[in-house]
Amino acid sequence: MNELQDLYREVILDHNRSPRNFGELDDADRIVEGVNPLCGDKMTLYLKLDGDKVEDVRFTGTGCAISVASSSLMTERIKGATTTESLELFERIHDMLAAPDFDVATANADLEKLAALSGVREYPTRVKCASLAWHALKNALTGSEAKVTTE
Amino acid sequence: MITSMSPSKPRGRDLITDIASLRGDFPVLQQQVRGRPLAYLDSAASAQRPQAVIDAMVAQDSHNHANVHRGVHELSERSTDAYEGARTKLRRFVNAESTDEIIFTSGTTESINLVAASLGTQILAPEDEVLVTRMEHHSNIVPWQLICERTGAKVVPAPITKEGELDLDGFRRCLTKRTKIVAITHVSNALGTINPIKELIALAHDVGALVLVDGAQAAAHLPIDVQDLDCDFYALSGHKMFGPTGTGILYGKATLLDSMPPYKSGGEMILTVSFEGTRFNTLPHKFEAGTPNITGVVGLGAAVDYLSAIDPDALADHEHELLDYATDAIKEIPGARLIGTASSKAGVVSFLIDPIHAHDLGTIVDREGVAIRTGHHCAMPVMEFFGIAATARASFALYNNRDDIESLLKGIRIAQEIFK
């Protein structure tokens, strides 16, 4: 039960229950779809850029608690950030979810709420759930394929 | 649950009726997972193996291994006898008329691909139709789509009802003179529905269509009698019936198999080869190019021996009792929705517990040592029909008991506590 509480922290459950920035964005200039074939999760990320800045970001879709919370936390964090900051954050989250030498203790300092996703490290089958939104973000910012999949 | 006896099954006092005693035959179940007794409720994905199957494979590899049908030496003879002996066991298991009608494959998927590629190329023309059902596993949809793309034929899905049963009137309406092949599942992997395949086969034959039955989910649970069913092809997988992965058979009526072109080519499937032309081997070898999965087939033969020693009525009663117990308990859980409530079902309970996503549920019950499947179960059209992305699925086999279900229920309660 303790390990489960580490995965399903209150922040995660809260963002799953009431996802922030949920819905379509009519004037988005980047729209990217993400699919996790393992569990059937689907999400669409809408991004509106103002020069180098993420002016607005929203998402739609269905998914497990980890996937929805990750999307919600991500949109909350990157709204107003620069594209460079957002891509740096992608790398940092990527490391936090899966890099063997990542120091979880330091995550709280700079990742704040996003550090709640570090519980996923103990659940290798769930890393894809947490990373789906972030791969969609990277593709949206780097302009690669409009469809991302975790497979 | 079908309880009718297959004429191929020996019936006598020596058949095992104490199903609960069989759990001890499965070494993998005698362990703790995450500090709890393992509750393996994922047999529809892959069943566990009894010691007898493991022993048969170890014996083959430790004492008898050599290539089959080739050598003049002792080990090759032993291996050939073991391999062909397994074919005889499989013939009896599905009550085929002849061992020529039993083709060893890597499993149901390859069996279906064989028929689609060989028969499909031979008989499908533009405007022809292959009738499947909306409840098929992807492996009984995609091979037909591919062959239809090449031949100009069309895949038509027969509708299902909200209970997850085949819509019989809809099925009849889909059968026309354009229908050349009907590919139907005996038991749905995602819903547990047992289809009335004997009736469906007769209906298909009335319009002159040939019928392939996907028996992957049936073989461990129901007696199979291909002559009584009068199906043209029957496909099954070893690993769903307590045998090893990478094994399975295609049963086909000899007259059909005889007239079909080879599917794979290479050694074993030829009589003579020259650069002027090649003569193909006779059945069943025509369809078994290359060195086969000899040890796996020996294990599959042992799995057939294991299953054939069990009284099918007692097995059906045991699984039905578990199904009813789990269904009734899950139905009572607040927020529960059962997906697939057919009147005739095998041991599969597909469900959702609102508002918990199936994937979260799977992770949480796993911490209680409970193995279930979560996701679309390779049946996306089924999920689409019910307007969902995924379900949690508990599936039962002969070795499961009420304690397994209690562990699942406990896991669900913990998940509800987390997501309250």
Coordinates of C-alpha atoms in Angstrom, one line a residue:
Chain A
M1 CA 0.0 0.0 0.0
N2 CA 2.9 2.4 0.8
E3 CA 4.4 1.9 -2.6
L4 CA 1.0 2.5 -4.2
Q5 CA 0.7 5.8 -2.2
D6 CA 4.0 6.8 -3.7
L7 CA 2.6 6.3 -7.2
Y8 CA -0.8 7.7 -6.6
R9 CA 0.2 10.8 -4.6
E10 CA -2.5 13.3 -3.8
V11 CA -1.2 15.7 -6.5
I12 CA -1.6 13.0 -9.1
L13 CA -5.1 12.0 -7.9
D14 CA -6.1 15.7 -7.8
H15 CA -5.0 16.4 -11.3
N16 CA -6.7 13.2 -12.5
R17 CA -9.9 14.2 -10.9
S18 CA -9.8 17.8 -12.1
P19 CA -7.4 18.1 -15.0
R20 CA -6.1 21.6 -15.7
N21 CA -6.1 23.1 -19.1
F22 CA -8.4 20.4 -20.4
G23 CA -10.2 21.0 -23.7
E24 CA -9.5 22.1 -27.2
L25 CA -7.7 25.3 -28.2
D26 CA -9.4 26.9 -31.1
D27 CA -6.5 29.1 -32.2
A28 CA -3.7 26.5 -31.6
D29 CA -0.9 26.6 -34.1
R30 CA 0.5 23.2 -33.1
I31 CA -1.7 20.1 -32.7
V32 CA -0.1 16.8 -31.9
E33 CA -1.7 13.5 -31.1
G34 CA -0.2 11.0 -28.7
V35 CA -1.2 7.3 -28.5
N36 CA -0.2 4.6 -26.0
P37 CA -1.2 1.3 -27.8
L38 CA -0.6 -0.7 -24.7
C39 CA -3.6 0.7 -22.8
G40 CA -5.4 2.5 -25.5
D41 CA -4.6 6.0 -24.1
K42 CA -5.1 8.8 -26.5
M43 CA -4.3 12.5 -26.0
T44 CA -4.2 15.5 -28.2
L45 CA -2.0 18.5 -27.3
Y46 CA -2.8 22.0 -28.5
L47 CA -0.1 24.6 -28.4
K48 CA -0.2 28.3 -29.1
L49 CA 3.1 30.0 -29.5
D50 CA 4.0 33.6 -29.3
G51 CA 7.4 33.9 -30.7
D52 CA 9.6 31.8 -28.4
K53 CA 6.9 31.6 -25.7
V54 CA 4.2 29.0 -25.0
E55 CA 1.3 31.4 -24.8
D56 CA -1.4 28.8 -24.3
V57 CA -1.5 25.0 -24.0
R58 CA -4.5 22.7 -23.6
F59 CA -5.1 18.9 -24.0
T60 CA -8.0 16.5 -24.6
G61 CA -8.2 12.7 -24.5
T62 CA -8.7 9.7 -22.3
G63 CA -6.2 7.8 -20.2
C64 CA -5.2 6.4 -16.9
A65 CA -4.6 8.6 -13.8
I66 CA -0.9 8.7 -14.4
S67 CA -1.3 9.8 -18.0
V68 CA -4.0 12.4 -17.3
A69 CA -2.2 13.9 -14.3
S70 CA 1.0 14.0 -16.3
S71 CA -0.6 15.9 -19.1
S72 CA -2.4 18.3 -16.7
L73 CA 0.8 19.0 -14.6
M74 CA 2.8 19.5 -17.8
T75 CA 0.4 22.1 -19.3
E76 CA 0.2 23.9 -16.0
R77 CA 4.0 24.1 -15.8
I78 CA 4.9 25.1 -19.4
K79 CA 2.2 27.8 -19.9
G80 CA 4.3 31.0 -20.2
A81 CA 7.6 29.2 -20.4
T82 CA 9.9 29.6 -23.4
T83 CA 10.3 26.7 -25.9
T84 CA 13.9 26.2 -24.8
E85 CA 12.8 25.9 -21.1
S86 CA 10.1 23.5 -22.1
L87 CA 12.5 21.3 -24.0
E88 CA 15.0 21.4 -21.1
L89 CA 12.1 20.3 -18.9
F90 CA 11.3 17.4 -21.3
E91 CA 14.9 16.1 -20.8
R92 CA 14.7 16.5 -17.0
I93 CA 11.3 14.7 -16.8
H94 CA 12.6 12.0 -19.1
D95 CA 15.5 11.4 -16.8
M96 CA 13.3 11.5 -13.7
L97 CA 11.0 8.8 -15.1
A98 CA 13.6 6.4 -16.3
A99 CA 17.3 7.3 -16.0
P100 CA 19.0 4.9 -13.6
D101 CA 21.2 7.5 -12.0
F102 CA 18.6 10.2 -11.5
D103 CA 18.7 11.6 -8.0
V104 CA 15.1 11.8 -6.9
A105 CA 16.0 13.8 -3.8
T106 CA 17.0 16.8 -6.0
A107 CA 13.8 16.6 -8.1
N108 CA 11.6 18.4 -5.5
A109 CA 13.8 21.5 -5.7
D110 CA 13.4 22.4 -9.3
L111 CA 10.5 20.2 -10.5
E112 CA 8.2 21.1 -7.6
K113 CA 4.8 19.5 -8.3
L114 CA 6.1 17.6 -11.2
A115 CA 8.3 15.6 -8.8
A116 CA 5.1 13.8 -7.9
L117 CA 5.6 11.8 -11.1
S118 CA 8.8 10.3 -9.8
G119 CA 6.8 7.5 -8.2
V120 CA 6.5 6.0 -11.6
R121 CA 10.2 5.0 -11.5
E122 CA 9.2 1.9 -9.5
Y123 CA 6.6 0.9 -12.1
P124 CA 8.4 0.3 -15.4
T125 CA 5.2 -0.6 -17.2
R126 CA 3.8 2.8 -16.3
V127 CA 6.6 5.0 -17.5
K128 CA 5.0 5.2 -20.9
C129 CA 1.8 6.5 -19.3
A130 CA 3.7 9.4 -17.7
S131 CA 5.8 10.2 -20.7
L132 CA 3.2 10.3 -23.4
A133 CA 2.3 14.0 -22.9
W134 CA 5.9 14.9 -22.8
H135 CA 6.7 13.2 -26.1
A136 CA 3.7 15.0 -27.6
L137 CA 5.2 18.3 -26.3
K138 CA 8.6 17.6 -27.7
N139 CA 7.1 16.8 -31.1
A140 CA 5.0 19.9 -31.0
L141 CA 8.0 22.1 -30.3
T142 CA 10.4 20.5 -32.6
G143 CA 7.9 20.1 -35.4
S144 CA 8.4 16.4 -36.0
E145 CA 5.6 14.0 -36.8
A146 CA 2.2 15.1 -35.8
K147 CA 1.4 11.7 -34.2
V148 CA 3.5 10.2 -31.4
T149 CA 3.3 6.8 -30.0
T150 CA 4.9 5.3 -26.9
E151 CA 5.7 2.1 -28.8
Chain B
M1 CA -21.1 -23.2 -20.7
I2 CA -21.3 -26.0 -23.2
T3 CA -21.3 -29.4 -21.5
S4 CA -22.0 -31.7 -24.4
M5 CA -19.5 -34.5 -24.8
S6 CA -17.2 -34.9 -27.8
P7 CA -17.3 -38.4 -29.2
S8 CA -13.5 -38.2 -29.3
K9 CA -13.1 -38.0 -25.6
P10 CA -12.8 -41.3 -23.8
R11 CA -15.3 -41.5 -21.0
G12 CA -14.9 -43.7 -18.1
R13 CA -14.3 -43.8 -14.4
D14 CA -10.7 -42.9 -14.9
L15 CA -11.3 -39.3 -16.0
I16 CA -10.3 -36.7 -13.4
T17 CA -13.4 -35.1 -11.8
D18 CA -11.7 -33.4 -8.8
I19 CA -10.7 -30.2 -10.6
A20 CA -9.5 -28.5 -7.4
S21 CA -6.7 -31.1 -7.1
L22 CA -5.1 -30.0 -10.4
R23 CA -3.8 -26.7 -9.1
G24 CA -0.8 -28.6 -7.5
D25 CA 0.3 -29.7 -11.0
F26 CA 1.3 -26.2 -11.9
P27 CA 4.7 -25.2 -10.3
V28 CA 4.4 -21.5 -11.3
L29 CA 1.3 -21.2 -9.1
Q30 CA 3.1 -22.3 -6.0
Q31 CA 4.8 -19.0 -5.4
Q32 CA 4.2 -15.6 -3.8
V33 CA 4.2 -12.5 -5.9
R34 CA 4.8 -9.2 -4.1
G35 CA 4.5 -11.0 -0.8
R36 CA 1.0 -12.6 -1.6
P37 CA 0.0 -15.9 -3.0
L38 CA -0.1 -15.5 -6.8
A39 CA -3.6 -15.2 -8.2
Y40 CA -3.1 -15.8 -11.9
L41 CA -6.3 -14.6 -13.6
D42 CA -4.8 -14.0 -17.1
S43 CA -5.1 -17.4 -18.7
A44 CA -6.9 -16.0 -21.7
A45 CA -3.7 -14.2 -22.5
S46 CA -1.5 -17.2 -21.8
A47 CA -2.2 -20.2 -19.6
Q48 CA 0.4 -21.8 -17.3
R49 CA 2.0 -25.2 -17.8
P50 CA 1.6 -28.3 -15.7
Q51 CA 4.7 -30.2 -14.6
A52 CA 3.8 -33.0 -17.1
V53 CA 4.2 -30.6 -20.0
I54 CA 7.5 -29.2 -18.7
D55 CA 8.8 -32.7 -18.1
A56 CA 7.9 -33.9 -21.6
M57 CA 9.9 -31.0 -23.1
V58 CA 12.9 -31.5 -20.8
A59 CA 12.9 -35.2 -21.7
Q60 CA 12.7 -34.5 -25.4
D61 CA 15.6 -32.0 -25.1
S62 CA 17.6 -34.2 -22.7
H63 CA 17.4 -37.5 -24.5
N64 CA 15.8 -37.4 -27.9
H65 CA 16.4 -34.3 -29.8
A66 CA 17.3 -34.5 -33.5
N67 CA 15.7 -33.3 -36.7
V68 CA 12.5 -35.0 -37.8
H69 CA 11.7 -36.9 -41.0
R70 CA 15.3 -36.8 -42.1
G71 CA 17.8 -39.0 -40.4
V72 CA 18.2 -42.7 -40.4
H73 CA 19.6 -42.7 -36.9
E74 CA 18.0 -43.5 -33.6
L75 CA 17.5 -40.0 -32.2
S76 CA 15.9 -38.8 -35.4
E77 CA 13.6 -41.8 -35.3
R78 CA 12.7 -41.0 -31.6
S79 CA 12.1 -37.3 -32.4
T80 CA 10.0 -38.2 -35.5
D81 CA 7.9 -40.6 -33.4
A82 CA 7.4 -38.0 -30.7
Y83 CA 6.5 -35.3 -33.2
E84 CA 4.1 -37.4 -35.3
G85 CA 2.8 -38.9 -32.1
A86 CA 1.7 -35.5 -31.0
R87 CA -0.1 -35.1 -34.4
T88 CA -2.1 -38.2 -33.6
K89 CA -2.9 -36.7 -30.2
L90 CA -4.1 -33.5 -31.7
R91 CA -6.1 -35.4 -34.3
R92 CA -8.0 -37.1 -31.5
F93 CA -8.3 -33.9 -29.5
V94 CA -10.2 -32.1 -32.2
N95 CA -11.7 -35.4 -33.6
A96 CA -10.3 -34.9 -37.1
E97 CA -10.7 -37.8 -39.6
S98 CA -7.0 -38.0 -40.5
T99 CA -3.7 -36.8 -39.2
D100 CA -3.2 -35.3 -42.7
E101 CA -5.6 -32.7 -41.6
I102 CA -3.5 -31.5 -38.7
I103 CA -0.9 -28.9 -39.7
F104 CA 1.5 -27.7 -36.9
T105 CA 1.9 -24.0 -36.8
S106 CA 3.3 -21.4 -34.4
G107 CA -0.2 -20.7 -33.1
T108 CA -3.6 -19.5 -34.1
T109 CA -2.3 -16.3 -35.7
E110 CA -0.1 -18.3 -38.1
S111 CA -2.9 -20.8 -38.8
I112 CA -5.2 -18.0 -39.8
N113 CA -2.5 -16.3 -41.9
L114 CA -1.9 -19.6 -43.6
V115 CA -5.6 -19.9 -44.7
A116 CA -5.8 -16.3 -45.6
A117 CA -2.7 -16.3 -47.7
S118 CA -3.2 -19.7 -49.4
L119 CA -6.9 -20.1 -49.7
G120 CA -7.6 -16.4 -49.9
T121 CA -5.2 -16.0 -52.9
Q122 CA -6.8 -19.0 -54.5
I123 CA -10.5 -18.2 -54.2
L124 CA -11.0 -14.5 -53.5
A125 CA -11.9 -12.1 -56.4
P126 CA -13.0 -8.5 -56.6
E127 CA -16.5 -8.0 -55.0
D128 CA -16.1 -11.2 -53.0
E129 CA -16.6 -10.9 -49.2
V130 CA -14.9 -12.3 -46.1
L131 CA -17.4 -12.3 -43.3
V132 CA -16.0 -11.8 -39.8
T133 CA -17.7 -10.7 -36.6
R134 CA -17.3 -7.5 -34.7
M135 CA -16.0 -9.5 -31.7
E136 CA -12.9 -10.9 -33.5
H137 CA -9.4 -10.7 -32.1
H138 CA -7.2 -8.6 -34.4
S139 CA -5.5 -11.8 -35.6
N140 CA -8.8 -12.9 -37.2
I141 CA -9.3 -9.5 -38.8
V142 CA -6.0 -8.2 -40.1
P143 CA -4.9 -11.2 -42.2
W144 CA -8.2 -11.0 -44.0
Q145 CA -7.8 -7.2 -44.6
L146 CA -4.4 -7.8 -46.1
I147 CA -5.5 -10.6 -48.4
C148 CA -8.6 -8.5 -49.4
E149 CA -6.3 -5.6 -50.3
R150 CA -4.4 -7.9 -52.6
T151 CA -7.5 -9.6 -54.2
G152 CA -10.0 -6.7 -54.3
A153 CA -12.3 -8.6 -51.9
K154 CA -13.9 -6.9 -48.8
V155 CA -14.0 -7.7 -45.1
V156 CA -17.5 -7.4 -43.7
P157 CA -18.1 -7.4 -39.9
A158 CA -21.2 -9.1 -38.6
P159 CA -22.8 -7.0 -35.8
I160 CA -23.0 -7.8 -32.1
T161 CA -25.5 -6.9 -29.4
K162 CA -25.0 -4.7 -26.4
E163 CA -24.7 -7.9 -24.3
G164 CA -21.7 -8.9 -26.5
E165 CA -23.5 -11.7 -28.3
L166 CA -23.4 -12.1 -32.1
D167 CA -26.5 -10.6 -33.6
L168 CA -27.8 -13.7 -35.4
D169 CA -30.2 -11.8 -37.7
G170 CA -27.5 -9.4 -38.6
F171 CA -25.1 -12.4 -39.3
R172 CA -27.7 -13.9 -41.6
R173 CA -28.2 -10.6 -43.4
C174 CA -24.4 -10.4 -44.0
L175 CA -24.4 -13.8 -45.7
T176 CA -24.8 -13.5 -49.4
K177 CA -23.6 -15.2 -52.6
R178 CA -20.6 -12.9 -52.4
T179 CA -19.5 -14.4 -49.1
K180 CA -16.7 -16.7 -49.9
I181 CA -15.1 -17.1 -46.4
V182 CA -16.6 -16.8 -42.9
A183 CA -14.0 -16.4 -40.1
I184 CA -15.5 -16.5 -36.7
T185 CA -14.3 -17.0 -33.1
H186 CA -15.5 -19.9 -31.1
V187 CA -15.1 -17.9 -27.8
S188 CA -14.4 -14.2 -27.7
N189 CA -11.2 -13.3 -25.8
A190 CA -12.5 -9.8 -24.8
L191 CA -16.0 -10.7 -23.8
G192 CA -16.0 -14.4 -23.1
T193 CA -19.0 -15.0 -25.4
I194 CA -19.3 -18.6 -26.7
N195 CA -20.7 -18.4 -30.2
P196 CA -23.2 -21.0 -31.5
I197 CA -20.7 -21.9 -34.2
K198 CA -22.3 -25.1 -35.3
E199 CA -25.4 -23.1 -36.3
L200 CA -23.2 -20.4 -37.9
I201 CA -21.2 -22.9 -39.9
A202 CA -24.4 -24.4 -41.3
L203 CA -25.7 -21.0 -42.3
A204 CA -22.4 -20.1 -44.0
H205 CA -22.4 -23.4 -45.9
D206 CA -25.9 -22.7 -47.1
V207 CA -24.5 -19.8 -49.2
G208 CA -21.5 -21.8 -50.2
A209 CA -18.9 -20.1 -48.0
L210 CA -16.0 -21.9 -46.3
V211 CA -15.7 -21.4 -42.6
L212 CA -12.6 -20.9 -40.4
V213 CA -13.1 -21.1 -36.6
D214 CA -10.7 -19.3 -34.3
G215 CA -10.5 -21.7 -31.4
A216 CA -7.7 -20.0 -29.4
Q217 CA -10.0 -19.3 -26.4
A218 CA -12.0 -22.5 -26.7
A219 CA -9.4 -25.3 -26.6
A220 CA -8.7 -25.2 -22.8
H221 CA -12.4 -25.0 -21.9
L222 CA -14.7 -26.8 -24.4
P223 CA -14.7 -30.1 -26.2
I224 CA -13.9 -29.6 -29.9
D225 CA -15.2 -31.9 -32.6
V226 CA -14.5 -30.6 -36.0
Q227 CA -16.5 -33.3 -37.7
D228 CA -19.6 -32.6 -35.7
L229 CA -19.2 -28.9 -36.3
D230 CA -18.5 -29.5 -40.0
C231 CA -16.1 -26.5 -40.0
D232 CA -13.7 -26.3 -42.9
F233 CA -10.8 -25.0 -40.8
Y234 CA -10.2 -24.8 -37.0
A235 CA -7.2 -22.9 -35.5
L236 CA -5.8 -23.2 -32.0
S237 CA -2.8 -22.2 -29.9
G238 CA -0.8 -24.4 -27.6
H239 CA -0.1 -21.8 -25.0
K240 CA -3.7 -21.1 -24.3
M241 CA -4.3 -24.8 -23.5
F242 CA -1.4 -25.4 -21.0
G243 CA 1.2 -26.1 -23.7
P244 CA 4.2 -24.0 -24.8
T245 CA 4.2 -20.8 -26.8
G246 CA 5.1 -21.0 -30.5
T247 CA 2.9 -24.1 -31.1
G248 CA -0.6 -24.6 -32.4
I249 CA -2.4 -26.3 -35.2
L250 CA -4.5 -25.6 -38.2
Y251 CA -7.1 -28.3 -38.8
G252 CA -8.4 -28.3 -42.4
K253 CA -10.5 -30.7 -44.4
A254 CA -8.1 -32.8 -46.4
T255 CA -9.8 -32.1 -49.7
L256 CA -9.4 -28.3 -49.2
L257 CA -5.8 -28.5 -47.9
D258 CA -4.9 -30.8 -50.8
S259 CA -6.1 -28.3 -53.4
M260 CA -4.6 -25.2 -51.6
P261 CA -1.2 -23.9 -52.7
P262 CA 1.7 -24.0 -50.2
Y263 CA 2.0 -21.1 -47.8
K264 CA 5.7 -21.2 -46.8
S265 CA 8.3 -22.9 -48.9
G266 CA 11.6 -24.5 -48.2
G267 CA 12.7 -27.9 -46.9
E268 CA 10.3 -30.6 -45.7
M269 CA 7.4 -29.4 -47.9
I270 CA 8.9 -30.7 -51.2
L271 CA 9.1 -34.1 -52.9
T272 CA 11.6 -33.3 -55.5
V273 CA 13.3 -30.0 -56.4
S274 CA 15.0 -29.2 -59.7
F275 CA 15.4 -25.9 -61.5
E276 CA 12.8 -27.1 -64.0
G277 CA 10.2 -27.3 -61.3
T278 CA 9.4 -28.6 -57.8
R279 CA 6.9 -31.2 -56.7
F280 CA 5.3 -30.5 -53.3
N281 CA 5.1 -33.0 -50.5
T282 CA 1.8 -34.5 -49.5
L283 CA -0.3 -33.4 -46.5
P284 CA 0.4 -32.4 -43.8
H285 CA 4.0 -31.7 -44.7
K286 CA 3.2 -29.5 -47.7
F287 CA 2.4 -26.8 -45.2
E288 CA 5.3 -27.4 -42.7
A289 CA 8.3 -25.9 -44.5
G290 CA 11.5 -25.8 -42.5
T291 CA 12.5 -27.6 -39.3
P292 CA 9.5 -27.4 -37.0
N293 CA 9.3 -26.5 -33.3
I294 CA 9.9 -30.1 -32.4
T295 CA 10.2 -29.7 -28.6
G296 CA 7.2 -27.4 -28.5
V297 CA 5.1 -29.8 -30.4
V298 CA 6.1 -32.6 -28.0
G299 CA 5.0 -30.2 -25.1
L300 CA 1.7 -29.5 -26.9
G301 CA 1.1 -33.3 -27.2
A302 CA 1.7 -33.6 -23.4
A303 CA -0.8 -30.7 -22.9
V304 CA -3.4 -32.6 -24.9
D305 CA -2.7 -35.7 -22.8
Y306 CA -3.2 -33.6 -19.6
L307 CA -6.4 -32.0 -20.8
S308 CA -7.8 -35.3 -22.2
A309 CA -7.5 -36.9 -18.7
I310 CA -9.9 -34.4 -17.2
D311 CA -13.7 -34.9 -17.2
P312 CA -15.0 -32.1 -19.5
D313 CA -18.3 -31.8 -17.6
A314 CA -16.5 -31.4 -14.3
L315 CA -14.2 -28.8 -15.9
A316 CA -17.1 -26.9 -17.3
D317 CA -18.8 -26.9 -13.9
H318 CA -15.7 -25.7 -12.1
E319 CA -15.1 -22.8 -14.5
H320 CA -18.8 -21.9 -14.6
E321 CA -18.9 -21.8 -10.8
L322 CA -15.9 -19.4 -10.8
L323 CA -17.4 -17.2 -13.5
D324 CA -20.7 -16.9 -11.7
Y325 CA -19.0 -16.2 -8.4
A326 CA -16.8 -13.5 -9.9
T327 CA -19.5 -12.0 -12.0
D328 CA -21.9 -11.7 -9.0
A329 CA -19.3 -10.2 -6.8
I330 CA -18.1 -7.6 -9.3
K331 CA -21.6 -6.7 -10.2
E332 CA -22.2 -5.6 -6.6
I333 CA -19.3 -3.2 -6.6
P334 CA -20.4 0.4 -6.8
G335 CA -19.4 1.9 -10.1
A336 CA -18.9 -1.5 -11.8
R337 CA -19.8 -2.1 -15.4
L338 CA -19.6 -5.5 -16.9
I339 CA -18.6 -5.6 -20.6
G340 CA -19.9 -8.8 -22.1
T341 CA -23.0 -10.4 -20.5
A342 CA -23.8 -13.1 -23.0
S343 CA -26.0 -15.9 -21.8
S344 CA -23.4 -18.5 -22.9
K345 CA -19.9 -17.5 -21.6
A346 CA -16.5 -19.0 -21.0
G347 CA -14.4 -18.0 -18.0
V348 CA -13.8 -14.3 -18.8
V349 CA -15.0 -11.3 -16.9
S350 CA -14.3 -8.0 -18.6
F351 CA -15.2 -5.0 -16.5
L352 CA -14.7 -1.4 -15.5
I353 CA -14.9 0.2 -12.1
D354 CA -15.9 3.9 -12.5
P355 CA -14.0 6.2 -12.2
I356 CA -10.8 4.1 -12.1
H357 CA -9.0 3.5 -15.4
A358 CA -8.4 -0.2 -16.1
H359 CA -4.7 0.4 -16.3
D360 CA -4.6 1.9 -12.8
L361 CA -6.7 -1.0 -11.5
G362 CA -4.3 -3.5 -13.1
T363 CA -1.3 -1.9 -11.3
I364 CA -3.0 -1.8 -8.0
V365 CA -4.3 -5.4 -8.0
D366 CA -0.9 -6.5 -9.1
R367 CA 0.4 -5.3 -5.7
E368 CA -1.9 -7.9 -4.2
G369 CA -0.3 -10.6 -6.3
V370 CA -3.2 -10.6 -8.8
A371 CA -2.4 -10.9 -12.5
I372 CA -5.2 -9.5 -14.7
R373 CA -5.1 -8.1 -18.2
T374 CA -5.9 -4.5 -18.9
G375 CA -6.3 -2.8 -22.2
H376 CA -8.1 -3.4 -25.5
H377 CA -7.3 -7.1 -25.6
C378 CA -6.3 -6.9 -29.2
A379 CA -10.0 -6.4 -30.0
M380 CA -10.2 -2.6 -30.7
P381 CA -13.5 -2.9 -32.7
V382 CA -15.1 -4.4 -29.5
M383 CA -13.9 -1.5 -27.4
E384 CA -15.1 0.9 -30.0
F385 CA -18.5 -0.7 -30.0
F386 CA -18.9 -0.3 -26.3
G387 CA -17.5 3.3 -26.5
I388 CA -14.5 2.5 -24.2
A389 CA -10.7 2.4 -24.6
A390 CA -9.9 -0.5 -22.3
T391 CA -11.3 -2.9 -19.8
A392 CA -9.9 -4.9 -16.9
R393 CA -10.2 -8.6 -17.7
A394 CA -10.0 -11.6 -15.3
S395 CA -9.9 -14.9 -17.0
F396 CA -10.2 -18.3 -15.4
A397 CA -8.7 -21.7 -16.1
L398 CA -8.9 -25.1 -14.4
Y399 CA -6.4 -24.2 -11.7
N400 CA -8.1 -21.1 -10.4
N401 CA -10.2 -21.1 -7.2
R402 CA -12.3 -18.7 -5.1
D403 CA -9.2 -17.5 -3.2
D404 CA -7.9 -16.0 -6.5
I405 CA -11.2 -14.1 -6.9
E406 CA -11.1 -13.0 -3.3
S407 CA -7.6 -11.5 -3.9
L408 CA -8.9 -9.7 -6.9
L409 CA -11.9 -8.3 -5.0
K410 CA -9.5 -7.1 -2.2
G411 CA -7.4 -5.4 -4.8
I412 CA -10.4 -3.7 -6.3
R413 CA -11.4 -2.4 -2.8
I414 CA -7.9 -1.0 -2.3
A415 CA -8.1 0.8 -5.7
Q416 CA -11.5 2.2 -4.7
E417 CA -9.9 3.5 -1.5
I418 CA -7.1 5.2 -3.4
F419 CA -9.5 6.7 -6.0
K420 CA -12.4 7.6 -3.6

